[in-house]
Amino acid sequence: GHKAYCANDNSNGQTLCFAVTSSTIQEHTVRLHKASWILDTGCNGNIVNDLSLFEAYTPMPECSISGLGSAVREGKGTVQINIRLGNSTVTLVLENTLYVPTSPHNLLSFGRMHRKGVQFMFIDKTDDFHLIHPQSKKPFALCRNVDDVYGIANVTKAGPSGNAKSD
């Protein structure tokens, strides 16, 4: 099964939790890769493994992330991503995103999305679901089930924009 892991962040007293384990990741290497985005129900913070995705970044004292092998948080900042569904694209601004270069995937916090009003609607007769935009109430992302790990389809880096939805 999947396990939740937590690590204390001594710089601000917060605890970061996430649910994807290294063994889980190894099972899915055929369909998921390092640049993949996973919606993580056990993660209370977003994690990105590619420094080039940050539009603003602050190095921080290293902090171990339990459950991701020897993963270490090296800093945090703001990341903007585009998520495309059909002909529509939504830009998300992910603030206070941790930079963990050895993370096997990018992790998007299910809890943070839900607290911002994003809803989740399962697609009939599948294990997949859509993320529903809080204002338009329309689907804006497809989350595909890969053996109970949900990969987010069609995510790309976004440039600075004034019309983005903040995380």
Short mmCIF file of N, CA and C in Angstrom, two decimals:
data_model
loop_
_atom_site.label_atom_id
_atom_site.label_comp_id
_atom_site.label_asym_id
_atom_site.label_seq_id
_atom_site.Cartn_x
_atom_site.Cartn_y
_atom_site.Cartn_z
N GLY A 1 0.81 -1.19 0.00
CA GLY A 1 0.00 0.00 0.00
C GLY A 1 0.86 1.25 0.00
N HIS A 2 0.18 2.36 -0.11
CA HIS A 2 0.84 3.66 -0.09
C HIS A 2 0.96 4.14 1.35
N LYS A 3 2.02 4.83 1.65
CA LYS A 3 2.26 5.34 3.00
C LYS A 3 2.46 6.83 2.93
N ALA A 4 2.07 7.51 3.99
CA ALA A 4 2.33 8.95 4.09
C ALA A 4 3.63 9.13 4.87
N TYR A 5 4.46 10.03 4.44
CA TYR A 5 5.71 10.34 5.10
C TYR A 5 5.72 11.81 5.47
N CYS A 6 6.39 12.14 6.55
CA CYS A 6 6.48 13.53 6.98
C CYS A 6 7.92 13.87 7.30
N ALA A 7 8.24 15.15 7.12
CA ALA A 7 9.57 15.65 7.47
C ALA A 7 9.40 17.03 8.09
N ASN A 8 10.11 17.29 9.16
CA ASN A 8 10.04 18.60 9.79
C ASN A 8 10.93 19.59 9.05
N ASP A 9 10.43 20.80 8.92
CA ASP A 9 11.17 21.90 8.31
C ASP A 9 11.60 22.81 9.44
N ASN A 10 12.86 22.69 9.87
CA ASN A 10 13.33 23.45 11.04
C ASN A 10 13.36 24.95 10.81
N SER A 11 13.34 25.41 9.55
CA SER A 11 13.43 26.84 9.30
C SER A 11 12.15 27.58 9.63
N ASN A 12 10.98 26.90 9.57
CA ASN A 12 9.73 27.59 9.89
C ASN A 12 8.79 26.76 10.75
N GLY A 13 9.23 25.61 11.24
CA GLY A 13 8.43 24.80 12.14
C GLY A 13 7.31 24.02 11.47
N GLN A 14 7.22 24.04 10.16
CA GLN A 14 6.17 23.31 9.47
C GLN A 14 6.61 21.89 9.19
N THR A 15 5.63 21.04 8.96
CA THR A 15 5.89 19.66 8.59
C THR A 15 5.38 19.44 7.19
N LEU A 16 6.20 18.86 6.34
CA LEU A 16 5.81 18.53 4.97
C LEU A 16 5.48 17.06 4.92
N CYS A 17 4.30 16.72 4.38
CA CYS A 17 3.89 15.33 4.25
C CYS A 17 3.59 15.02 2.80
N PHE A 18 3.84 13.78 2.39
CA PHE A 18 3.52 13.34 1.05
C PHE A 18 3.30 11.84 1.09
N ALA A 19 2.66 11.30 0.05
CA ALA A 19 2.25 9.90 0.09
C ALA A 19 2.91 9.02 -0.96
N VAL A 20 3.63 9.55 -1.90
CA VAL A 20 4.26 8.72 -2.93
C VAL A 20 5.57 8.18 -2.38
N THR A 21 5.75 6.87 -2.45
CA THR A 21 6.97 6.26 -1.94
C THR A 21 7.90 5.90 -3.09
N SER A 22 9.15 5.71 -2.76
CA SER A 22 10.12 5.33 -3.79
C SER A 22 9.74 4.02 -4.45
N SER A 23 9.25 3.04 -3.67
CA SER A 23 8.88 1.75 -4.26
C SER A 23 7.68 1.92 -5.19
N THR A 24 6.75 2.79 -4.83
CA THR A 24 5.60 3.06 -5.69
C THR A 24 6.08 3.62 -7.02
N ILE A 25 7.01 4.56 -6.97
CA ILE A 25 7.50 5.20 -8.18
C ILE A 25 8.17 4.17 -9.09
N GLN A 26 8.95 3.27 -8.54
CA GLN A 26 9.66 2.30 -9.36
C GLN A 26 8.69 1.41 -10.14
N GLU A 27 7.50 1.15 -9.58
CA GLU A 27 6.52 0.32 -10.26
C GLU A 27 5.96 1.00 -11.51
N HIS A 28 6.04 2.33 -11.60
CA HIS A 28 5.36 3.06 -12.65
C HIS A 28 6.31 3.73 -13.64
N THR A 29 7.57 3.32 -13.68
CA THR A 29 8.52 4.01 -14.55
C THR A 29 8.16 3.87 -16.02
N VAL A 30 7.35 2.91 -16.39
CA VAL A 30 6.94 2.74 -17.78
C VAL A 30 6.05 3.89 -18.22
N ARG A 31 5.20 4.39 -17.33
CA ARG A 31 4.23 5.39 -17.72
C ARG A 31 4.49 6.78 -17.13
N LEU A 32 5.29 6.87 -16.13
CA LEU A 32 5.60 8.15 -15.50
C LEU A 32 7.09 8.42 -15.62
N HIS A 33 7.46 9.69 -15.71
CA HIS A 33 8.87 10.04 -15.82
C HIS A 33 9.16 11.22 -14.90
N LYS A 34 10.41 11.63 -14.83
CA LYS A 34 10.83 12.65 -13.87
C LYS A 34 10.07 13.97 -14.05
N ALA A 35 9.68 14.31 -15.26
CA ALA A 35 8.96 15.56 -15.51
C ALA A 35 7.46 15.43 -15.29
N SER A 36 6.98 14.22 -14.96
CA SER A 36 5.55 14.02 -14.72
C SER A 36 5.08 14.78 -13.49
N TRP A 37 3.82 15.15 -13.51
CA TRP A 37 3.17 15.79 -12.35
C TRP A 37 2.17 14.80 -11.78
N ILE A 38 2.25 14.58 -10.45
CA ILE A 38 1.36 13.67 -9.75
C ILE A 38 0.56 14.47 -8.74
N LEU A 39 -0.76 14.24 -8.72
CA LEU A 39 -1.62 14.84 -7.71
C LEU A 39 -1.52 13.93 -6.49
N ASP A 40 -0.98 14.45 -5.40
CA ASP A 40 -0.65 13.65 -4.23
C ASP A 40 -1.59 13.99 -3.08
N THR A 41 -2.40 13.00 -2.67
CA THR A 41 -3.38 13.22 -1.60
C THR A 41 -2.72 13.33 -0.22
N GLY A 42 -1.50 12.88 -0.07
CA GLY A 42 -0.83 12.94 1.22
C GLY A 42 0.16 14.07 1.33
N CYS A 43 0.25 14.91 0.33
CA CYS A 43 1.25 15.98 0.28
C CYS A 43 0.61 17.30 0.69
N ASN A 44 1.16 17.95 1.71
CA ASN A 44 0.60 19.25 2.09
C ASN A 44 1.40 20.41 1.52
N GLY A 45 2.35 20.11 0.63
CA GLY A 45 3.11 21.13 -0.07
C GLY A 45 3.48 20.62 -1.45
N ASN A 46 3.64 21.53 -2.40
CA ASN A 46 4.03 21.16 -3.76
C ASN A 46 5.55 20.94 -3.81
N ILE A 47 5.97 19.95 -4.59
CA ILE A 47 7.40 19.63 -4.75
C ILE A 47 7.73 19.61 -6.23
N VAL A 48 8.80 20.30 -6.61
CA VAL A 48 9.25 20.34 -8.00
C VAL A 48 10.71 19.91 -8.04
N ASN A 49 11.07 19.12 -9.08
CA ASN A 49 12.44 18.60 -9.18
C ASN A 49 13.29 19.30 -10.23
N ASP A 50 12.75 20.33 -10.89
CA ASP A 50 13.45 21.01 -11.97
C ASP A 50 13.57 22.50 -11.65
N LEU A 51 14.78 22.96 -11.37
CA LEU A 51 15.00 24.36 -10.98
C LEU A 51 14.56 25.33 -12.07
N SER A 52 14.61 24.92 -13.33
CA SER A 52 14.22 25.83 -14.42
C SER A 52 12.72 26.15 -14.42
N LEU A 53 11.92 25.41 -13.67
CA LEU A 53 10.48 25.70 -13.59
C LEU A 53 10.16 26.88 -12.68
N PHE A 54 11.12 27.28 -11.85
CA PHE A 54 10.88 28.37 -10.90
C PHE A 54 11.03 29.72 -11.58
N GLU A 55 10.05 30.60 -11.35
CA GLU A 55 10.19 31.98 -11.83
C GLU A 55 10.74 32.86 -10.71
N ALA A 56 10.58 32.44 -9.48
CA ALA A 56 11.20 33.09 -8.32
C ALA A 56 11.69 31.96 -7.42
N TYR A 57 12.91 32.10 -6.90
CA TYR A 57 13.51 31.00 -6.13
C TYR A 57 14.41 31.57 -5.04
N THR A 58 14.32 30.96 -3.85
CA THR A 58 15.16 31.33 -2.72
C THR A 58 15.84 30.07 -2.18
N PRO A 59 17.18 30.00 -2.24
CA PRO A 59 17.88 28.87 -1.62
C PRO A 59 17.60 28.86 -0.12
N MET A 60 17.54 27.67 0.46
CA MET A 60 17.28 27.52 1.89
C MET A 60 18.22 26.48 2.46
N PRO A 61 18.36 26.48 3.79
CA PRO A 61 19.16 25.41 4.40
C PRO A 61 18.55 24.06 4.02
N GLU A 62 19.42 23.10 3.70
CA GLU A 62 18.93 21.80 3.29
C GLU A 62 18.13 21.14 4.41
N CYS A 63 17.07 20.44 4.01
CA CYS A 63 16.20 19.72 4.94
C CYS A 63 15.85 18.39 4.30
N SER A 64 16.11 17.30 5.00
CA SER A 64 15.80 15.97 4.46
C SER A 64 14.30 15.78 4.34
N ILE A 65 13.90 15.08 3.28
CA ILE A 65 12.51 14.75 3.04
C ILE A 65 12.38 13.24 3.21
N SER A 66 11.83 12.80 4.31
CA SER A 66 11.70 11.38 4.61
C SER A 66 10.77 10.72 3.61
N GLY A 67 11.13 9.51 3.16
CA GLY A 67 10.28 8.76 2.26
C GLY A 67 10.64 8.91 0.79
N LEU A 68 11.51 9.85 0.47
CA LEU A 68 11.97 10.02 -0.91
C LEU A 68 13.44 9.64 -0.99
N GLY A 69 13.80 8.57 -0.35
CA GLY A 69 15.20 8.14 -0.34
C GLY A 69 16.04 9.14 0.41
N SER A 70 17.09 9.65 -0.23
CA SER A 70 17.96 10.64 0.41
C SER A 70 17.62 12.05 -0.08
N ALA A 71 16.36 12.28 -0.45
CA ALA A 71 15.94 13.58 -1.01
C ALA A 71 16.12 14.70 0.00
N VAL A 72 16.57 15.85 -0.52
CA VAL A 72 16.81 17.03 0.30
C VAL A 72 16.16 18.24 -0.36
N ARG A 73 15.45 19.02 0.43
CA ARG A 73 14.92 20.27 -0.06
C ARG A 73 16.05 21.27 -0.10
N GLU A 74 16.26 21.92 -1.24
CA GLU A 74 17.35 22.88 -1.38
C GLU A 74 16.86 24.32 -1.37
N GLY A 75 15.56 24.54 -1.55
CA GLY A 75 15.01 25.89 -1.57
C GLY A 75 13.54 25.86 -1.87
N LYS A 76 12.97 27.06 -2.04
CA LYS A 76 11.56 27.13 -2.39
C LYS A 76 11.31 28.39 -3.20
N GLY A 77 10.14 28.44 -3.83
CA GLY A 77 9.81 29.60 -4.63
C GLY A 77 8.47 29.45 -5.32
N THR A 78 8.33 30.20 -6.42
CA THR A 78 7.08 30.24 -7.17
C THR A 78 7.26 29.58 -8.53
N VAL A 79 6.32 28.71 -8.85
CA VAL A 79 6.29 28.00 -10.12
C VAL A 79 4.95 28.29 -10.78
N GLN A 80 4.97 28.56 -12.09
CA GLN A 80 3.73 28.68 -12.84
C GLN A 80 3.66 27.55 -13.84
N ILE A 81 2.51 26.86 -13.86
CA ILE A 81 2.32 25.77 -14.82
C ILE A 81 1.03 25.99 -15.58
N ASN A 82 1.03 25.54 -16.83
CA ASN A 82 -0.19 25.49 -17.64
C ASN A 82 -0.69 24.06 -17.63
N ILE A 83 -2.01 23.92 -17.49
CA ILE A 83 -2.64 22.61 -17.61
C ILE A 83 -3.68 22.74 -18.72
N ARG A 84 -3.53 21.89 -19.74
CA ARG A 84 -4.42 21.96 -20.90
C ARG A 84 -5.39 20.78 -20.88
N LEU A 85 -6.66 21.10 -21.16
CA LEU A 85 -7.69 20.09 -21.34
C LEU A 85 -8.50 20.50 -22.56
N GLY A 86 -8.43 19.70 -23.61
CA GLY A 86 -9.09 20.07 -24.86
C GLY A 86 -8.46 21.32 -25.43
N ASN A 87 -9.29 22.33 -25.72
CA ASN A 87 -8.79 23.59 -26.28
C ASN A 87 -8.56 24.65 -25.21
N SER A 88 -8.76 24.31 -23.95
CA SER A 88 -8.62 25.29 -22.87
C SER A 88 -7.35 25.05 -22.07
N THR A 89 -6.76 26.15 -21.61
CA THR A 89 -5.57 26.08 -20.76
C THR A 89 -5.78 26.94 -19.53
N VAL A 90 -5.45 26.41 -18.36
CA VAL A 90 -5.50 27.14 -17.11
C VAL A 90 -4.07 27.25 -16.58
N THR A 91 -3.71 28.44 -16.12
CA THR A 91 -2.39 28.65 -15.51
C THR A 91 -2.54 28.67 -14.00
N LEU A 92 -1.73 27.87 -13.32
CA LEU A 92 -1.70 27.85 -11.86
C LEU A 92 -0.39 28.45 -11.38
N VAL A 93 -0.45 29.27 -10.35
CA VAL A 93 0.73 29.81 -9.69
C VAL A 93 0.90 29.02 -8.39
N LEU A 94 2.00 28.31 -8.28
CA LEU A 94 2.27 27.46 -7.12
C LEU A 94 3.29 28.17 -6.23
N GLU A 95 2.80 28.83 -5.20
CA GLU A 95 3.68 29.58 -4.30
C GLU A 95 4.23 28.66 -3.22
N ASN A 96 5.38 29.03 -2.67
CA ASN A 96 6.04 28.25 -1.61
C ASN A 96 6.26 26.80 -2.02
N THR A 97 6.58 26.59 -3.28
CA THR A 97 6.87 25.26 -3.81
C THR A 97 8.30 24.88 -3.44
N LEU A 98 8.47 23.67 -2.94
CA LEU A 98 9.80 23.20 -2.55
C LEU A 98 10.56 22.67 -3.77
N TYR A 99 11.85 22.97 -3.81
CA TYR A 99 12.74 22.43 -4.83
C TYR A 99 13.46 21.23 -4.24
N VAL A 100 13.15 20.04 -4.77
CA VAL A 100 13.77 18.79 -4.34
C VAL A 100 14.28 18.11 -5.61
N PRO A 101 15.54 18.39 -5.99
CA PRO A 101 16.03 17.91 -7.29
C PRO A 101 16.03 16.40 -7.47
N THR A 102 16.07 15.64 -6.38
CA THR A 102 16.10 14.18 -6.51
C THR A 102 14.70 13.55 -6.44
N SER A 103 13.67 14.37 -6.33
CA SER A 103 12.31 13.81 -6.33
C SER A 103 12.06 13.13 -7.67
N PRO A 104 11.52 11.92 -7.67
CA PRO A 104 11.32 11.21 -8.93
C PRO A 104 10.26 11.84 -9.83
N HIS A 105 9.38 12.67 -9.25
CA HIS A 105 8.32 13.34 -10.01
C HIS A 105 8.03 14.68 -9.35
N ASN A 106 7.29 15.52 -10.05
CA ASN A 106 6.76 16.75 -9.46
C ASN A 106 5.45 16.40 -8.77
N LEU A 107 5.26 16.91 -7.54
CA LEU A 107 4.08 16.58 -6.75
C LEU A 107 3.22 17.82 -6.54
N LEU A 108 1.94 17.71 -6.87
CA LEU A 108 0.98 18.77 -6.66
C LEU A 108 0.08 18.35 -5.51
N SER A 109 -0.03 19.20 -4.51
CA SER A 109 -0.76 18.89 -3.29
C SER A 109 -2.27 18.89 -3.53
N PHE A 110 -2.89 17.74 -3.34
CA PHE A 110 -4.35 17.59 -3.42
C PHE A 110 -5.02 18.52 -2.41
N GLY A 111 -4.50 18.54 -1.18
CA GLY A 111 -5.08 19.37 -0.12
C GLY A 111 -5.03 20.85 -0.43
N ARG A 112 -3.90 21.34 -0.94
CA ARG A 112 -3.80 22.76 -1.31
C ARG A 112 -4.79 23.12 -2.41
N MET A 113 -4.92 22.24 -3.40
CA MET A 113 -5.86 22.49 -4.49
C MET A 113 -7.29 22.54 -3.94
N HIS A 114 -7.63 21.61 -3.08
CA HIS A 114 -8.98 21.54 -2.50
C HIS A 114 -9.28 22.77 -1.66
N ARG A 115 -8.31 23.22 -0.86
CA ARG A 115 -8.52 24.42 -0.03
C ARG A 115 -8.72 25.67 -0.89
N LYS A 116 -8.23 25.67 -2.12
CA LYS A 116 -8.43 26.80 -3.04
C LYS A 116 -9.74 26.69 -3.80
N GLY A 117 -10.54 25.68 -3.50
CA GLY A 117 -11.85 25.56 -4.13
C GLY A 117 -11.92 24.63 -5.31
N VAL A 118 -10.80 24.01 -5.69
CA VAL A 118 -10.81 23.06 -6.80
C VAL A 118 -11.58 21.81 -6.35
N GLN A 119 -12.48 21.36 -7.21
CA GLN A 119 -13.25 20.16 -6.93
C GLN A 119 -12.75 19.03 -7.82
N PHE A 120 -13.15 17.80 -7.48
CA PHE A 120 -12.70 16.62 -8.18
C PHE A 120 -13.92 15.83 -8.63
N MET A 121 -14.00 15.49 -9.91
CA MET A 121 -15.14 14.77 -10.44
C MET A 121 -14.66 13.54 -11.20
N PHE A 122 -15.00 12.34 -10.67
CA PHE A 122 -14.59 11.12 -11.34
C PHE A 122 -15.35 10.95 -12.64
N ILE A 123 -14.68 10.39 -13.64
CA ILE A 123 -15.25 10.17 -14.96
C ILE A 123 -15.91 8.79 -14.94
N ASP A 124 -17.18 8.74 -15.37
CA ASP A 124 -17.96 7.49 -15.34
C ASP A 124 -17.21 6.31 -15.93
N LYS A 125 -17.30 5.19 -15.21
CA LYS A 125 -16.76 3.90 -15.66
C LYS A 125 -15.25 3.92 -15.87
N THR A 126 -14.55 4.82 -15.19
CA THR A 126 -13.08 4.85 -15.23
C THR A 126 -12.56 5.11 -13.82
N ASP A 127 -11.26 5.02 -13.65
CA ASP A 127 -10.62 5.40 -12.40
C ASP A 127 -10.02 6.79 -12.50
N ASP A 128 -10.27 7.49 -13.60
CA ASP A 128 -9.71 8.82 -13.84
C ASP A 128 -10.69 9.88 -13.36
N PHE A 129 -10.18 11.12 -13.16
CA PHE A 129 -11.08 12.20 -12.77
C PHE A 129 -10.60 13.53 -13.33
N HIS A 130 -11.51 14.50 -13.32
CA HIS A 130 -11.20 15.87 -13.73
C HIS A 130 -11.05 16.75 -12.51
N LEU A 131 -10.18 17.75 -12.62
CA LEU A 131 -10.14 18.84 -11.66
C LEU A 131 -11.14 19.88 -12.17
N ILE A 132 -11.98 20.41 -11.28
CA ILE A 132 -13.02 21.36 -11.65
C ILE A 132 -12.63 22.74 -11.14
N HIS A 133 -12.61 23.72 -12.05
CA HIS A 133 -12.21 25.09 -11.73
C HIS A 133 -13.19 25.72 -10.73
N PRO A 134 -12.69 26.38 -9.69
CA PRO A 134 -13.58 26.92 -8.65
C PRO A 134 -14.52 28.02 -9.14
N GLN A 135 -14.10 28.82 -10.12
CA GLN A 135 -14.97 29.89 -10.61
C GLN A 135 -15.87 29.44 -11.76
N SER A 136 -15.30 28.84 -12.78
CA SER A 136 -16.10 28.48 -13.97
C SER A 136 -16.90 27.20 -13.77
N LYS A 137 -16.51 26.38 -12.78
CA LYS A 137 -17.13 25.08 -12.52
C LYS A 137 -16.98 24.11 -13.69
N LYS A 138 -15.99 24.36 -14.54
CA LYS A 138 -15.72 23.50 -15.69
C LYS A 138 -14.44 22.71 -15.46
N PRO A 139 -14.35 21.50 -16.03
CA PRO A 139 -13.11 20.72 -15.92
C PRO A 139 -11.94 21.48 -16.56
N PHE A 140 -10.78 21.44 -15.89
CA PHE A 140 -9.59 22.07 -16.47
C PHE A 140 -8.38 21.15 -16.51
N ALA A 141 -8.49 19.96 -15.94
CA ALA A 141 -7.36 19.03 -15.96
C ALA A 141 -7.88 17.60 -15.88
N LEU A 142 -7.13 16.70 -16.53
CA LEU A 142 -7.43 15.28 -16.47
C LEU A 142 -6.37 14.60 -15.62
N CYS A 143 -6.81 13.85 -14.62
CA CYS A 143 -5.91 13.08 -13.75
C CYS A 143 -6.13 11.60 -14.08
N ARG A 144 -5.06 10.96 -14.58
CA ARG A 144 -5.13 9.57 -15.02
C ARG A 144 -4.61 8.65 -13.93
N ASN A 145 -5.35 7.60 -13.65
CA ASN A 145 -4.95 6.63 -12.64
C ASN A 145 -3.89 5.71 -13.22
N VAL A 146 -2.74 5.67 -12.55
CA VAL A 146 -1.66 4.74 -12.89
C VAL A 146 -1.42 3.90 -11.64
N ASP A 147 -2.21 2.81 -11.51
CA ASP A 147 -2.13 1.94 -10.33
C ASP A 147 -2.26 2.73 -9.04
N ASP A 148 -3.31 3.53 -8.95
CA ASP A 148 -3.68 4.33 -7.78
C ASP A 148 -2.78 5.54 -7.53
N VAL A 149 -1.94 5.89 -8.47
CA VAL A 149 -1.20 7.15 -8.44
C VAL A 149 -1.77 7.98 -9.58
N TYR A 150 -2.14 9.23 -9.31
CA TYR A 150 -2.82 10.05 -10.31
C TYR A 150 -1.88 11.04 -10.98
N GLY A 151 -1.56 10.74 -12.23
CA GLY A 151 -0.74 11.64 -13.04
C GLY A 151 -1.63 12.69 -13.69
N ILE A 152 -1.15 13.93 -13.74
CA ILE A 152 -1.91 15.02 -14.35
C ILE A 152 -1.44 15.17 -15.79
N ALA A 153 -2.39 15.11 -16.71
CA ALA A 153 -2.07 15.16 -18.14
C ALA A 153 -1.86 16.59 -18.61
N ASN A 154 -0.98 16.75 -19.61
CA ASN A 154 -0.78 18.01 -20.34
C ASN A 154 -0.38 19.19 -19.47
N VAL A 155 0.66 19.01 -18.66
CA VAL A 155 1.20 20.09 -17.83
C VAL A 155 2.48 20.61 -18.47
N THR A 156 2.58 21.93 -18.62
CA THR A 156 3.78 22.57 -19.16
C THR A 156 4.13 23.79 -18.33
N LYS A 157 5.36 24.23 -18.47
CA LYS A 157 5.81 25.44 -17.80
C LYS A 157 5.09 26.64 -18.40
N ALA A 158 4.68 27.58 -17.55
CA ALA A 158 4.04 28.81 -18.00
C ALA A 158 4.97 29.98 -17.77
N GLY A 159 4.83 30.99 -18.57
CA GLY A 159 5.57 32.23 -18.36
C GLY A 159 4.81 33.13 -17.40
N PRO A 160 5.41 34.23 -16.95
CA PRO A 160 4.71 35.15 -16.05
C PRO A 160 3.42 35.64 -16.69
N SER A 161 2.36 35.68 -15.88
CA SER A 161 1.06 36.10 -16.40
C SER A 161 0.24 36.74 -15.29
N GLY A 162 -0.51 37.75 -15.63
CA GLY A 162 -1.37 38.40 -14.65
C GLY A 162 -2.70 37.71 -14.48
N ASN A 163 -3.04 36.70 -15.29
CA ASN A 163 -4.33 36.06 -15.24
C ASN A 163 -4.31 34.69 -14.56
N ALA A 164 -3.27 34.40 -13.84
CA ALA A 164 -3.10 33.07 -13.28
C ALA A 164 -3.89 32.90 -11.99
N LYS A 165 -4.26 31.66 -11.68
CA LYS A 165 -4.92 31.29 -10.43
C LYS A 165 -3.83 30.94 -9.43
N SER A 166 -3.83 31.62 -8.28
CA SER A 166 -2.79 31.41 -7.27
C SER A 166 -3.11 30.22 -6.40
N ASP A 167 -2.05 29.49 -6.01
CA ASP A 167 -2.18 28.33 -5.12
C ASP A 167 -2.01 28.83 -3.70
#
